[in-house]
Coordinates of C-alpha atoms in Angstrom, one line a residue:
X1 CA -65.2 -12.3 110.7
X2 CA -64.3 -15.5 108.5
X3 CA -65.7 -13.6 105.4
X4 CA -63.3 -10.6 106.2
X5 CA -60.6 -12.8 106.4
X6 CA -61.1 -14.3 103.6
X7 CA -61.6 -10.7 101.4
X8 CA -58.3 -9.3 103.1
X9 CA -56.6 -12.8 101.7
X10 CA -58.3 -12.3 98.4
X11 CA -57.3 -8.4 98.3
X12 CA -53.6 -9.7 98.9
X13 CA -53.5 -12.3 96.4
X14 CA -54.7 -10.0 93.6
X15 CA -51.9 -7.6 94.5
X16 CA -49.5 -10.4 94.5
X17 CA -50.9 -11.4 91.1
X18 CA -50.5 -8.0 89.7
X19 CA -47.2 -7.7 90.9
X20 CA -46.3 -11.2 89.1
X21 CA -48.0 -10.0 86.0
X22 CA -45.8 -6.8 85.8
X23 CA -42.9 -8.9 86.3
X24 CA -44.1 -11.1 83.4
X25 CA -44.8 -8.4 81.3
X26 CA -41.0 -7.0 81.8
X27 CA -39.5 -10.2 81.2
X28 CA -41.6 -10.6 77.9
X29 CA -40.6 -7.1 76.8
X30 CA -37.0 -8.0 77.8
X31 CA -37.3 -11.3 75.4
X32 CA -38.6 -9.2 72.7
X33 CA -35.7 -7.0 72.9
X34 CA -33.5 -9.6 72.9
X35 CA -35.1 -11.5 69.8
X36 CA -34.6 -8.2 67.8
X37 CA -31.3 -7.8 68.9
X38 CA -30.6 -11.5 67.6
X39 CA -32.2 -10.8 64.4
X40 CA -30.1 -7.7 63.4
X41 CA -27.1 -9.5 64.8
X42 CA -28.3 -12.7 62.5
X43 CA -29.0 -10.3 59.8
X44 CA -25.6 -8.5 60.4
X45 CA -23.8 -11.6 60.3
X46 CA -25.5 -13.0 56.9
X47 CA -24.5 -9.8 55.2
X48 CA -21.0 -10.3 56.4
X49 CA -21.2 -13.8 54.9
X50 CA -22.7 -12.7 51.7
X51 CA -19.8 -9.8 51.6
X52 CA -17.2 -12.2 52.3
X53 CA -18.3 -14.8 49.6
X54 CA -18.4 -11.9 47.1
X55 CA -15.1 -10.8 48.2
X56 CA -14.1 -14.5 47.7
X57 CA -15.5 -14.8 44.0
X58 CA -13.7 -11.7 43.2
X59 CA -10.3 -12.7 44.9
X60 CA -10.7 -16.2 43.1
X61 CA -11.3 -14.2 39.4
X62 CA -8.5 -12.2 40.2
X63 CA -6.0 -15.1 41.0
X64 CA -7.6 -16.9 37.7
X65 CA -6.7 -13.8 35.8
X66 CA -3.4 -13.3 37.3
X67 CA -2.7 -17.2 36.7
X68 CA -3.9 -16.4 33.1
X69 CA -1.4 -13.6 32.8
X70 CA 1.4 -15.4 34.2
X71 CA 0.9 -18.3 31.7
X72 CA 0.9 -15.6 29.0
X73 CA 4.0 -14.1 30.6
X74 CA 5.8 -17.0 30.9
X75 CA 4.6 -18.4 27.3
X76 CA 6.1 -15.2 25.8
X77 CA 9.5 -15.5 28.0
X78 CA 9.9 -19.0 26.4
X79 CA 9.2 -17.5 22.9
X80 CA 11.8 -14.5 23.9
X81 CA 14.0 -16.9 25.3
X82 CA 13.8 -19.3 22.0
X83 CA 13.8 -16.1 20.0
X84 CA 17.3 -15.1 21.9
X85 CA 18.8 -18.1 21.7
X86 CA 18.1 -18.3 17.7
X87 CA 19.6 -14.8 17.6
X88 CA 22.3 -15.8 19.6
X89 CA 23.2 -18.6 17.3
X90 CA 22.7 -16.4 14.4
X91 CA 25.0 -13.7 15.6
X92 CA 27.6 -16.4 16.8
X93 CA 27.5 -18.0 13.5
X94 CA 27.9 -14.4 11.6
X95 CA 30.7 -13.3 14.3
X96 CA 32.6 -16.7 13.5
X97 CA 32.3 -15.8 9.7
X98 CA 33.7 -12.1 10.5
X99 CA 36.4 -13.7 12.2
X100 CA 37.3 -16.1 9.7
X101 CA 37.0 -13.0 7.2
X102 CA 39.2 -10.8 9.4
X103 CA 41.7 -13.8 9.3
X104 CA 41.9 -13.8 5.8
X105 CA 42.6 -10.6 5.3
X106 CA 45.2 -10.5 8.1
X107 CA 47.0 -13.1 5.7
X108 CA 46.2 -11.3 2.7
X109 CA 47.7 -8.2 4.5
X110 CA 50.6 -10.0 5.8
X111 CA 51.6 -11.3 2.2
X112 CA 51.1 -7.7 0.8
X113 CA 53.3 -6.4 3.4
X114 CA 56.0 -8.6 2.5
X115 CA 55.7 -7.8 -1.0
X116 CA 55.7 -4.2 -0.5
X117 CA 58.7 -4.3 2.0
X118 CA 60.5 -6.6 -0.7
X119 CA 59.9 -4.1 -3.5
X120 CA 60.8 -1.4 -0.9
X121 CA 64.2 -3.0 -0.2
X122 CA 64.5 -3.1 -4.3
X123 CA 63.7 0.6 -4.5
X124 CA 66.0 1.3 -1.5
X125 CA 68.7 -0.9 -3.0
X126 CA 68.3 0.9 -6.3
X127 CA 68.3 4.6 -4.6
X128 CA 71.5 3.5 -2.8
X129 CA 73.3 2.3 -5.7
X130 CA 72.2 5.3 -7.7
X131 CA 73.7 7.8 -5.4
X132 CA 77.2 5.8 -5.8
X133 CA 77.4 6.9 -9.5
X134 CA 76.2 5.2 -12.6
X135 CA 77.8 1.6 -13.5
X136 CA 76.6 -1.5 -15.2
X137 CA 76.3 -3.7 -12.2
X138 CA 74.2 -1.1 -10.6
X139 CA 71.8 -0.4 -13.0
X140 CA 68.5 -2.8 -12.5
X141 CA 66.8 -4.4 -15.4
X142 CA 63.9 -2.3 -16.2
X143 CA 61.7 -5.9 -15.7
X144 CA 62.8 -6.5 -11.9
X145 CA 61.7 -3.0 -10.6
X146 CA 58.0 -1.7 -10.0
X147 CA 59.2 2.1 -10.1
X148 CA 59.3 4.6 -12.7
X149 CA 61.6 7.5 -13.4
X150 CA 60.2 9.2 -10.4
X151 CA 60.8 6.5 -8.0
X152 CA 64.8 7.2 -7.6
X153 CA 63.5 10.9 -5.9
X154 CA 61.8 8.7 -3.5
X155 CA 63.3 8.7 0.2
X156 CA 63.0 6.0 2.9
X157 CA 61.0 8.1 4.9
X158 CA 58.4 8.7 1.8
X159 CA 58.4 5.2 1.1
X160 CA 57.4 4.3 4.8
X161 CA 54.6 6.8 4.6
X162 CA 53.3 5.4 1.4
X163 CA 53.4 1.7 3.0
X164 CA 51.3 2.5 6.5
X165 CA 49.0 4.5 4.0
X166 CA 48.6 1.3 1.9
X167 CA 48.0 -0.8 5.1
X168 CA 45.3 1.7 6.4
X169 CA 43.4 1.6 3.3
X170 CA 43.5 -2.0 2.8
X171 CA 42.6 -3.2 6.3
X172 CA 39.9 -0.4 7.1
X173 CA 37.7 -0.3 10.3
X174 CA 35.8 -3.4 11.9
X175 CA 32.6 -1.5 11.1
X176 CA 33.4 -0.9 7.7
X177 CA 34.4 -4.7 6.9
X178 CA 30.9 -5.6 9.1
X179 CA 29.1 -3.6 6.8
X180 CA 31.0 -4.9 3.6
X181 CA 30.2 -8.3 4.6
X182 CA 26.4 -8.0 5.6
X183 CA 25.6 -6.2 2.4
X184 CA 22.4 -8.2 0.5
X185 CA 22.3 -8.3 -3.2
X186 CA 19.0 -8.9 -4.5
X187 CA 18.5 -11.1 -7.3
X188 CA 16.9 -9.7 -10.3
X189 CA 13.5 -11.3 -11.6
X190 CA 12.2 -10.5 -14.9
X191 CA 8.3 -10.8 -16.0
X192 CA 7.6 -10.6 -19.3
X193 CA 4.0 -10.9 -20.9
X194 CA 3.7 -10.8 -24.7
X195 CA 0.9 -8.3 -25.4
X196 CA -1.6 -9.7 -27.5
X197 CA -4.9 -8.0 -28.7
X198 CA -8.1 -9.3 -28.8
X199 CA -7.7 -11.5 -32.0
X200 CA -4.9 -13.3 -30.3
X201 CA -2.0 -11.7 -32.6
X202 CA 0.9 -9.5 -32.0
X203 CA 0.3 -5.8 -32.7
X204 CA 2.2 -4.2 -35.5
X205 CA 3.4 -1.2 -34.2
X206 CA 4.5 -0.2 -30.8
X207 CA 3.0 -3.2 -29.4
X208 CA 4.9 -4.6 -26.6
X209 CA 5.2 -3.2 -23.4
X210 CA 8.5 -4.1 -21.5
X211 CA 7.9 -5.4 -17.9
X212 CA 9.7 -3.9 -14.8
X213 CA 12.4 -5.6 -13.6
X214 CA 12.0 -7.1 -10.3
X215 CA 13.6 -5.1 -7.2
X216 CA 14.0 -1.8 -9.5
X217 CA 11.9 1.2 -9.6
X218 CA 10.4 1.9 -13.3
X219 CA 12.0 5.4 -14.1
X220 CA 9.5 7.7 -15.3
X221 CA 9.1 7.4 -18.9
X222 CA 8.9 10.1 -21.8
X223 CA 5.8 11.4 -22.7
X224 CA 4.2 13.8 -25.2
X225 CA 3.8 16.5 -23.0
X226 CA 7.5 16.5 -21.7
X227 CA 9.4 16.0 -24.8
X228 CA 10.5 18.2 -27.6
X229 CA 9.6 16.0 -31.0
X230 CA 9.1 17.0 -34.5
X231 CA 5.8 18.3 -35.3
X232 CA 4.6 15.1 -37.1
X233 CA 5.8 12.6 -34.4
X234 CA 3.7 13.9 -32.0
X235 CA 1.0 11.2 -30.8
X236 CA -2.0 13.1 -29.1
X237 CA -2.2 16.2 -26.9
X238 CA -1.8 16.7 -23.3
X239 CA -5.4 17.2 -23.3
X240 CA -5.9 13.9 -24.4
X241 CA -3.2 12.3 -22.0
X242 CA -4.8 13.8 -19.3
X243 CA -8.4 13.0 -19.9
X244 CA -7.2 9.3 -20.7
X245 CA -5.3 8.9 -17.5
X246 CA -8.2 10.8 -15.6
X247 CA -10.4 7.6 -16.6
X248 CA -12.0 9.6 -19.5
X249 CA -10.5 7.1 -21.8
X250 CA -11.9 7.1 -25.6
X251 CA -11.8 3.2 -26.7
X252 CA -13.6 1.4 -29.7
X253 CA -16.9 3.2 -30.3
X254 CA -16.4 5.7 -27.8
X255 CA -15.5 8.6 -29.6
X256 CA -17.1 11.3 -27.2
X257 CA -14.4 13.8 -25.6
X258 CA -14.2 15.2 -22.1
X259 CA -15.6 18.6 -22.3
X260 CA -13.2 20.4 -20.0
X261 CA -15.2 23.9 -20.9
X262 CA -18.4 22.6 -19.1
X263 CA -16.6 22.5 -15.8
X264 CA -15.4 26.0 -14.2
X265 CA -13.7 25.2 -11.1
X266 CA -10.5 23.3 -11.0
X267 CA -12.1 21.6 -7.5
X268 CA -14.9 20.5 -10.1
X269 CA -12.5 19.0 -12.7
X270 CA -11.2 17.1 -9.9
X271 CA -7.5 18.6 -10.0
X272 CA -7.5 18.8 -6.2
X273 CA -6.5 22.7 -6.4
X274 CA -8.1 25.8 -5.3
X275 CA -8.4 28.4 -7.8
X276 CA -6.6 30.9 -5.7
X277 CA -5.2 31.8 -2.2
X278 CA -8.0 34.0 -1.3
X279 CA -10.7 31.4 -2.3
X280 CA -8.8 29.2 0.2
X281 CA -8.7 31.6 2.8
X282 CA -12.5 32.5 2.2
X283 CA -13.6 28.9 2.7
X284 CA -11.5 28.5 5.8
X285 CA -13.0 31.8 7.1
X286 CA -16.3 30.7 6.4
X287 CA -16.3 27.3 7.7
X288 CA -13.6 27.1 10.4
X289 CA -15.0 24.3 12.3
X290 CA -15.6 21.9 9.4
X291 CA -13.5 22.8 6.7
X292 CA -10.5 20.2 5.5
X293 CA -7.9 20.6 2.9
X294 CA -9.5 18.0 0.8
X295 CA -13.0 19.5 0.5
X296 CA -14.1 20.3 -2.9
X297 CA -11.9 17.6 -4.5
X298 CA -13.0 14.5 -6.5
X299 CA -9.3 13.1 -6.8
X300 CA -7.3 13.4 -3.7
X301 CA -4.6 11.0 -1.7
X302 CA -5.3 8.0 -4.8
X303 CA -9.0 8.2 -4.3
X304 CA -11.1 9.0 -7.2
X305 CA -15.1 9.6 -6.6
X306 CA -15.7 10.3 -10.2
X307 CA -13.9 8.1 -12.3
X308 CA -15.3 7.6 -15.9
X309 CA -18.2 9.6 -14.8
X310 CA -20.7 9.9 -18.0
X311 CA -17.9 9.0 -20.4
X312 CA -18.1 5.2 -20.0
X313 CA -15.7 3.0 -22.4
X314 CA -17.4 0.9 -24.4
X315 CA -15.1 -2.4 -25.0
X316 CA -15.6 -4.6 -27.8
X317 CA -14.9 -8.0 -25.9
X318 CA -13.8 -10.8 -28.4
X319 CA -16.5 -12.0 -30.5
X320 CA -18.5 -9.2 -29.5
X321 CA -19.4 -10.0 -25.9
X322 CA -21.5 -8.2 -23.8
X323 CA -20.0 -9.3 -20.4
X324 CA -16.6 -10.7 -19.6
X325 CA -17.0 -13.3 -16.9
X326 CA -14.0 -14.0 -14.6
X327 CA -13.8 -16.9 -11.9
X328 CA -11.4 -16.1 -9.3
X329 CA -10.3 -19.2 -6.8
X330 CA -8.4 -18.0 -3.7
X331 CA -5.3 -20.5 -2.9
X332 CA -4.7 -19.5 0.5
X333 CA -4.7 -22.2 3.0
X334 CA -1.4 -22.7 4.9
X335 CA -0.6 -19.2 4.5
X336 CA -3.0 -18.0 7.4
X337 CA -2.1 -16.5 10.8
X338 CA -1.0 -19.4 13.1
X339 CA 1.5 -19.5 15.5
X340 CA 3.3 -22.4 13.7
X341 CA 3.8 -19.7 10.7
X342 CA 5.7 -17.6 13.3
X343 CA 2.5 -15.2 14.3
X344 CA 1.4 -14.1 17.7
X345 CA -2.2 -15.3 17.3
X346 CA -4.3 -17.6 15.0
X347 CA -6.5 -16.9 12.4
X348 CA -10.2 -16.0 12.6
X349 CA -11.8 -14.9 9.3
X350 CA -13.8 -16.6 6.5
X351 CA -14.4 -20.1 8.2
X352 CA -17.2 -22.0 9.0
X353 CA -16.8 -20.7 12.9
X354 CA -18.8 -17.3 12.3
X355 CA -17.6 -14.8 14.7
X356 CA -14.7 -16.5 15.6
X357 CA -11.9 -14.4 17.7
X358 CA -8.2 -14.8 17.2
X359 CA -6.5 -16.2 19.9
X360 CA -3.3 -14.7 21.5
X361 CA -0.4 -16.8 21.9
X362 CA -2.7 -19.9 21.1
X363 CA -3.1 -22.3 18.3
X364 CA -6.9 -22.7 17.2
X365 CA -6.6 -26.6 15.9
X366 CA -10.4 -26.3 14.5
X367 CA -9.4 -23.1 12.2
X368 CA -6.6 -24.7 11.5
X369 CA -8.0 -27.8 10.0
X370 CA -10.6 -26.1 8.2
X371 CA -8.2 -24.2 6.2
X372 CA -6.3 -27.5 5.8
X373 CA -9.8 -29.1 4.3
X374 CA -9.2 -26.1 1.6
X375 CA -6.2 -27.6 0.5
X376 CA -6.9 -31.4 0.7
X377 CA -10.1 -31.5 -0.4
X378 CA -12.1 -28.3 -1.6
X379 CA -9.3 -27.1 -4.4
X380 CA -9.6 -30.4 -6.1
X381 CA -13.4 -30.4 -6.2
X382 CA -13.1 -26.9 -7.6
X383 CA -10.1 -28.2 -10.0
X384 CA -12.5 -31.1 -11.2
X385 CA -15.4 -28.8 -11.5
X386 CA -13.6 -26.3 -14.2
X387 CA -11.7 -28.9 -15.7
X388 CA -14.8 -30.5 -16.5
X389 CA -16.8 -27.5 -17.8
X390 CA -13.7 -26.5 -19.7
X391 CA -13.7 -23.1 -17.9
X392 CA -11.0 -20.7 -17.8
X393 CA -10.6 -19.1 -14.3
X394 CA -7.9 -17.2 -12.4
X395 CA -6.3 -18.2 -9.3
X396 CA -5.0 -15.9 -6.4
X397 CA -2.4 -18.3 -5.0
X398 CA -0.4 -16.8 -1.6
X399 CA 3.0 -17.7 -2.1
X400 CA 3.5 -19.6 1.2
X401 CA 0.5 -21.6 0.6
X402 CA 1.4 -22.5 -2.9
X403 CA 5.1 -23.6 -1.6
X404 CA 3.4 -25.8 0.8
X405 CA 1.7 -27.6 -2.0
X406 CA 3.3 -27.5 -5.3
X407 CA 1.1 -30.5 -6.9
X408 CA -1.9 -28.3 -6.5
X409 CA 0.3 -25.3 -8.5
X410 CA 1.4 -27.8 -11.1
X411 CA -2.5 -28.7 -11.7
X412 CA -3.6 -25.1 -12.1
X413 CA -0.5 -24.7 -14.9
X414 CA -1.7 -28.1 -16.7
X415 CA -5.4 -26.9 -16.8
X416 CA -4.0 -23.7 -18.2
X417 CA -5.5 -21.4 -15.6
X418 CA -3.8 -17.8 -14.7
X419 CA -2.0 -17.9 -11.5
X420 CA -1.9 -14.5 -10.2
X421 CA -0.5 -13.4 -6.9
X422 CA -2.4 -13.1 -3.5
X423 CA 0.7 -11.8 -1.7
X424 CA 3.1 -13.8 0.4
X425 CA 0.7 -14.2 3.4
X426 CA -2.9 -14.3 4.0
X427 CA -2.3 -11.0 6.3
X428 CA -3.3 -7.4 6.6
X429 CA -0.6 -5.5 5.1
X430 CA -2.2 -2.3 6.7
X431 CA 0.6 -1.5 9.2
X432 CA 3.4 -3.7 7.2
X433 CA 6.4 -1.4 6.8
X434 CA 7.2 -0.7 3.1
X435 CA 10.2 -2.9 2.8
X436 CA 8.9 -5.9 4.3
X437 CA 5.9 -5.3 1.9
X438 CA 8.5 -5.2 -1.0
X439 CA 10.3 -8.4 0.2
X440 CA 7.3 -10.4 0.3
X441 CA 6.2 -9.3 -3.2
X442 CA 9.8 -10.3 -4.4
X443 CA 9.5 -13.6 -2.5
X444 CA 6.1 -14.5 -3.8
X445 CA 7.4 -13.7 -7.4
X446 CA 10.3 -16.3 -6.8
X447 CA 7.9 -19.0 -5.5
X448 CA 6.0 -18.5 -8.8
X449 CA 8.8 -19.1 -11.0
X450 CA 10.3 -22.0 -9.3
X451 CA 7.0 -23.8 -9.1
X452 CA 5.5 -22.8 -12.4
X453 CA 8.3 -21.4 -14.3
X454 CA 6.5 -17.8 -14.9
X455 CA 6.0 -14.9 -12.6
X456 CA 2.5 -13.9 -12.3
X457 CA 0.9 -10.8 -14.5
X458 CA -1.2 -9.4 -11.5
X459 CA -1.6 -9.4 -7.7
X460 CA -4.6 -9.2 -5.4
X461 CA -3.3 -8.1 -1.6
X462 CA -7.3 -8.2 -0.1
X463 CA -6.1 -6.1 2.9
X464 CA -3.4 -3.8 1.2
X465 CA -1.6 -0.8 2.6
X466 CA -1.2 2.9 1.0
X467 CA 2.2 1.7 -0.3
X468 CA 0.9 -1.7 -2.1
X469 CA -0.2 0.0 -5.2
X470 CA 3.0 1.9 -5.7
X471 CA 4.9 -1.2 -5.1
X472 CA 2.8 -3.4 -7.1
X473 CA 2.9 -0.9 -10.2
X474 CA 7.1 -1.9 -10.1
X475 CA 6.6 -5.3 -10.5
X476 CA 3.1 -6.4 -11.9
X477 CA 1.1 -5.6 -14.9
X478 CA -2.2 -5.2 -13.1
X479 CA -3.5 -5.1 -9.6
X480 CA -7.1 -5.8 -8.3
X481 CA -7.0 -4.1 -4.9
X482 CA -9.9 -2.0 -5.7
X483 CA -13.7 -2.3 -5.7
X484 CA -14.5 1.2 -7.2
X485 CA -15.9 0.1 -10.6
X486 CA -16.9 -2.2 -12.9
X487 CA -14.2 -1.7 -15.7
X488 CA -10.1 -1.5 -15.6
X489 CA -9.1 1.7 -15.4
X490 CA -5.6 3.3 -15.3
X491 CA -3.7 5.0 -12.6
X492 CA -0.1 7.2 -13.1
X493 CA 2.1 5.3 -10.7
X494 CA 5.8 5.6 -10.6
X495 CA 5.9 7.7 -13.8
X496 CA 4.0 5.4 -15.9
X497 CA 0.3 4.1 -16.3
X498 CA -0.6 1.1 -14.3
X499 CA -3.7 -0.9 -14.9
X500 CA -6.4 -1.7 -11.9
X501 CA -8.8 -4.4 -12.6
X502 CA -11.5 -4.0 -9.8
X503 CA -12.4 -6.9 -7.6
X504 CA -15.7 -7.6 -5.9
X505 CA -17.0 -8.6 -2.5
X506 CA -20.6 -8.9 -3.8
X507 CA -20.4 -11.7 -6.1
X508 CA -18.3 -13.5 -3.2
X509 CA -18.9 -17.1 -1.3
X510 CA -17.5 -15.1 1.6
X511 CA -21.3 -14.5 2.3
X512 CA -21.5 -18.0 3.3
X513 CA -19.5 -17.4 6.5
X514 CA -20.6 -13.7 7.7
X515 CA -23.7 -12.8 9.5
X516 CA -26.5 -12.1 6.8
X517 CA -24.9 -13.8 3.9
X518 CA -25.8 -16.8 1.9
X519 CA -27.3 -19.5 3.3
X520 CA -27.0 -22.7 0.6
X521 CA -25.9 -22.8 -2.9
X522 CA -29.0 -22.0 -4.1
X523 CA -29.1 -18.7 -2.9
X524 CA -25.5 -17.9 -4.3
X525 CA -26.9 -19.5 -7.5
X526 CA -29.8 -17.1 -7.7
X527 CA -27.9 -14.1 -7.0
X528 CA -25.2 -14.7 -9.4
X529 CA -28.1 -15.6 -12.1
X530 CA -29.5 -12.1 -11.8
X531 CA -26.4 -10.3 -11.7
X532 CA -25.3 -12.0 -15.2
X533 CA -28.8 -11.2 -16.6
X534 CA -28.8 -7.6 -15.7
X535 CA -25.2 -7.2 -16.9
X536 CA -26.2 -8.8 -20.4
X537 CA -29.1 -6.5 -20.7
X538 CA -26.8 -3.6 -20.2
X539 CA -24.4 -5.1 -22.5
X540 CA -26.8 -5.5 -25.4
X541 CA -27.7 -1.8 -24.5
X542 CA -24.2 -0.7 -25.2
X543 CA -22.5 -0.8 -22.1
X544 CA -20.2 -4.3 -21.5
X545 CA -18.9 -4.7 -18.3
X546 CA -17.0 -7.5 -16.3
X547 CA -18.3 -9.6 -13.8
X548 CA -16.0 -11.4 -11.2
X549 CA -17.1 -14.5 -9.2
X550 CA -14.9 -15.0 -6.3
X551 CA -14.6 -18.3 -4.8
X552 CA -12.4 -19.9 -1.7
X553 CA -11.1 -23.6 -1.8
X554 CA -12.5 -24.1 2.0
X555 CA -16.0 -22.3 1.3
X556 CA -17.1 -23.3 -2.2
X557 CA -14.9 -26.1 -2.0
X558 CA -18.0 -28.0 0.1
X559 CA -20.3 -30.4 -2.0
X560 CA -23.6 -28.1 -1.8
X561 CA -21.7 -24.8 -2.6
X562 CA -19.8 -26.3 -5.4
X563 CA -23.2 -27.6 -6.9
X564 CA -24.4 -23.9 -7.4
X565 CA -21.4 -22.9 -8.7
X566 CA -21.6 -25.8 -11.5
X567 CA -25.2 -24.7 -12.4
X568 CA -24.3 -21.0 -12.6
X569 CA -21.6 -21.9 -15.2
X570 CA -24.3 -23.9 -17.2
X571 CA -26.5 -20.9 -17.2
X572 CA -23.7 -18.5 -18.6
X573 CA -23.2 -21.0 -21.4
X574 CA -26.8 -20.4 -22.3
X575 CA -25.9 -16.8 -23.3
X576 CA -23.2 -18.2 -25.9
X577 CA -20.8 -15.5 -27.5
X578 CA -22.5 -12.8 -25.3
X579 CA -20.6 -14.5 -22.3
X580 CA -16.5 -14.5 -22.4
X581 CA -15.3 -16.4 -19.9
X582 CA -11.8 -15.4 -19.2
X583 CA -9.1 -14.6 -17.1
X584 CA -7.9 -11.4 -15.6
X585 CA -4.9 -11.6 -17.5
X586 CA -7.1 -11.9 -20.6
X587 CA -8.8 -8.7 -19.9
X588 CA -5.4 -6.8 -19.0
X589 CA -3.7 -7.9 -22.2
X590 CA -7.3 -6.4 -24.0
X591 CA -6.8 -3.3 -22.0
X592 CA -3.0 -2.8 -22.6
X593 CA -4.1 -3.2 -26.6
X594 CA -7.5 -1.3 -26.9
X595 CA -7.0 1.5 -24.1
X596 CA -3.3 2.1 -22.9
X597 CA -3.0 5.9 -22.7
X598 CA -1.7 7.7 -25.4
X599 CA 1.7 9.8 -24.6
X600 CA 1.4 8.3 -20.9
X601 CA 4.7 6.2 -20.9
X602 CA 5.0 5.4 -24.4
X603 CA 8.0 7.1 -26.4
X604 CA 7.1 10.1 -28.6
X605 CA 7.3 9.6 -32.5
X606 CA 5.7 5.9 -31.7
X607 CA 1.9 5.0 -32.8
X608 CA -0.1 3.7 -29.7
X609 CA -2.3 0.7 -30.9
X610 CA -5.8 1.2 -30.2

């Protein structure tokens, strides 16, 4: 019986245990579910936290950008306020001047009115006396009257009408007075360069070339193809003139003529004209998607892809030199882009900071000091080098930089260097309007004349506009804004020949501060030596050329780079008379003497010096 009781109790406990186990399992499941929910909630909160942080960062970046924009706007507003204040002061001064002028004119008008009124009274009195009958007391002396015999016929109404008309003519409208008072009269500047041949003598025939007057366009000159001279006075033919102006010039030891019959079409000859309208329409019809009006032309819009072609001139440089070697020093420090010069951004090109970007509305003091090194130290090192070597060179001097440091300009003049123009500013003239660019040229010419006593013979802008050559042809004997050849060539600008002496970006120290360029002075020296040796060999084979070496004060003025230049000058001297170290003005004088186009700008009946 006891065992039975124990068994029943044991069965009861077992059932209770099973129930409790079920309850525990249920609670565990509930706990697992709560844990999963808590984990999901934690992940959701973590994601929300990350999103909030990202939004905060974006808001912070936006806030910084807005603050920067606000700063720029404030600076621009400050500049605009300053400019407005300056303009207001300028206009106020002009207004005062105009008021003073108007007051002066009012006084003059009052005086004239009184004079005319007195004369009118005399005329009226004379008319009144005349109508009463002639008498000795009524006749006025001839000296006391301003009228003639027809005055007696005037009436009072006619006299008053003349007085009113006179007042209207004198006073004029305020707008007319304003225009008259604000007219700008440009000062005429004259460039005169006596033309010499390669022997240093003045030619005996038509040997002088009259320089253009500054501020005036050169009128088209009479040529052999447009005048009607006597038969014996004609110099050359129209075809010869066309050949020479086209770059097919026959100079010393180059008697080959351009064979116009060897080319069939005007397009191939470079005239830029289609044979006829049918040919033009045919090309457009065949190639409708790729055809352009300039297709097939070798000369178009100032470009010439043929040049001398196979008829290259063979210049006889002085002493039968094989290479004309020209060193060019850029003096431009102090004319670069800078807020202190009135610009909207800082300079960024051609300094030791490779890859620098222009800072909008901010100064870059590092770039400024790197340019200052060029004018303070680099120029004088190059000056000592070239004067010690007794070597000629050309300086491309920017007008603004030259004006800031006249001492450097006088040192160039005392050394006997050619000082050509590098424009007024070290800037990109690509989008500059024609009037502003013309003013820059005239201003830099005035600076050259003031400091050096002479106007520059040539100009190199570096970053010209499509108007630059047209403007340069009016004011300079040559320009160097071209990289298209190894010899000078003529273009027909402003109705007369204009000389272009090509420049170089190859033998240029700018490669020291550009990616993939020269690493040290030895590399630059080696490249210059190899270039000169190649040109010497070509010159000895009958094809003399020009070699230009371009230097910048802030770049080649550094000691290690200047050493390479010194070694190269020594190397060039080893060739003796085969190398003519010259200026670009020397080259221009020779080319004007030896290759000035026949009939192009030369009066008919005169002999062209060859």
